[in-house]
PDB file of C-alpha atoms in Angstrom:
ATOM      1  CA  MET K   1      97.743  11.047  61.685  1.00 73.00           C
ATOM      2  CA  PRO K   2      95.953  10.914  58.269  1.00 81.00           C
ATOM      3  CA  PRO K   3      97.001  13.291  55.521  1.00 83.00           C
ATOM      4  CA  PRO K   4      94.833  16.398  55.071  1.00 82.00           C
ATOM      5  CA  PRO K   5      92.136  16.219  52.375  1.00 80.00           C
ATOM      6  CA  PRO K   6      93.126  17.587  48.975  1.00 80.00           C
ATOM      7  CA  GLN K   7      92.255  21.198  48.315  1.00 81.00           C
ATOM      8  CA  ILE K   8      89.730  21.737  45.529  1.00 80.00           C
ATOM      9  CA  GLU K   9      90.140  25.016  43.731  1.00 82.00           C
ATOM     10  CA  THR K  10      87.334  26.381  41.601  1.00 77.00           C
ATOM     11  CA  PRO K  11      88.552  28.291  38.578  1.00 76.00           C
ATOM     12  CA  ILE K  12      87.702  31.978  38.582  1.00 73.00           C
ATOM     13  CA  PRO K  13      86.682  33.200  35.117  1.00 64.00           C
ATOM     14  CA  PRO K  14      88.716  36.054  33.729  1.00 68.00           C
ATOM     15  CA  PRO K  15      86.986  39.459  33.798  1.00 68.00           C
ATOM     16  CA  GLY K  16      86.330  39.259  30.033  1.00 69.00           C
ATOM     17  CA  ASN K  17      83.700  36.513  30.550  1.00 64.00           C
ATOM     18  CA  VAL K  18      81.481  38.569  32.843  1.00 68.00           C
ATOM     19  CA  ILE K  19      78.003  39.256  31.429  1.00 68.00           C
ATOM     20  CA  PRO K  20      77.071  42.900  32.007  1.00 72.00           C
ATOM     21  CA  THR K  21      73.812  43.454  33.868  1.00 75.00           C
ATOM     22  CA  PRO K  22      72.143  45.579  31.146  1.00 82.00           C
ATOM     23  CA  ALA K  23      72.513  42.652  28.742  1.00 80.00           C
ATOM     24  CA  LEU K  24      70.331  40.523  31.042  1.00 85.00           C
ATOM     25  CA  LEU K  25      67.449  43.022  31.264  1.00 89.00           C
ATOM     26  CA  PRO K  26      65.652  42.142  27.977  1.00 90.00           C
ATOM     27  CA  GLY K  27      65.528  38.475  28.947  1.00 90.00           C
ATOM     28  CA  LEU K  28      64.256  39.323  32.404  1.00 91.00           C
ATOM     29  CA  ILE K  29      61.542  41.563  30.967  1.00 93.00           C
ATOM     30  CA  GLY K  30      60.539  38.841  28.498  1.00 94.00           C
ATOM     31  CA  LEU K  31      60.304  36.311  31.313  1.00 94.00           C
ATOM     32  CA  GLY K  32      58.031  38.657  33.271  1.00 94.00           C
ATOM     33  CA  VAL K  33      55.779  39.151  30.235  1.00 96.00           C
ATOM     34  CA  GLN K  34      55.480  35.379  29.773  1.00 96.00           C
ATOM     35  CA  ILE K  35      54.490  34.899  33.412  1.00 95.00           C
ATOM     36  CA  MET K  36      51.855  37.652  33.168  1.00 95.00           C
ATOM     37  CA  ARG K  37      50.381  36.117  30.000  1.00 95.00           C
ATOM     38  CA  LYS K  38      50.256  32.664  31.563  1.00 94.00           C
ATOM     39  CA  ARG K  39      48.495  33.985  34.671  1.00 92.00           C
ATOM     40  CA  SER K  40      45.915  35.886  32.645  1.00 91.00           C
ATOM     41  CA  GLN K  41      45.214  32.790  30.526  1.00 91.00           C
ATOM     42  CA  GLU K  42      44.796  30.647  33.655  1.00 88.00           C
ATOM     43  CA  GLU K  43      42.412  33.207  35.166  1.00 86.00           C
ATOM     44  CA  ALA K  44      40.376  33.266  31.944  1.00 85.00           C
ATOM     45  CA  VAL K  45      40.071  29.473  32.014  1.00 83.00           C
ATOM     46  CA  GLU K  46      39.005  29.537  35.673  1.00 80.00           C
ATOM     47  CA  ASP K  47      36.404  32.234  34.943  1.00 78.00           C
ATOM     48  CA  ASP K  48      35.000  30.227  32.045  1.00 75.00           C
ATOM     49  CA  SER K  49      34.725  27.068  34.135  1.00 73.00           C
ATOM     50  CA  ALA K  50      33.071  28.996  36.991  1.00 67.00           C
ATOM     51  CA  GLU K  51      30.400  30.308  34.625  1.00 64.00           C
ATOM     52  CA  ASP K  52      29.533  26.783  33.487  1.00 59.00           C
ATOM     53  CA  GLU K  53      28.869  25.526  37.008  1.00 59.00           C
ATOM     54  CA  PRO K  54      25.404  26.149  38.484  1.00 58.00           C
ATOM     55  CA  GLU K  55      25.267  28.320  41.574  1.00 55.00           C
ATOM     56  CA  THR K  56      24.061  26.738  44.793  1.00 56.00           C
TER      57      THR K  56
END
């Protein structure tokens, strides 16, 4: 009978290393603002290119 596979233990960080949720909110809000800006810029580019094309 082969020996059992070795147990791999993942270290659990001590409670002092936990990032509180309110500290993550400004970054999350900033990410949302970036996505909204990018979408509005892409829509503006699409609208400009649609105006240049002749209608059929």
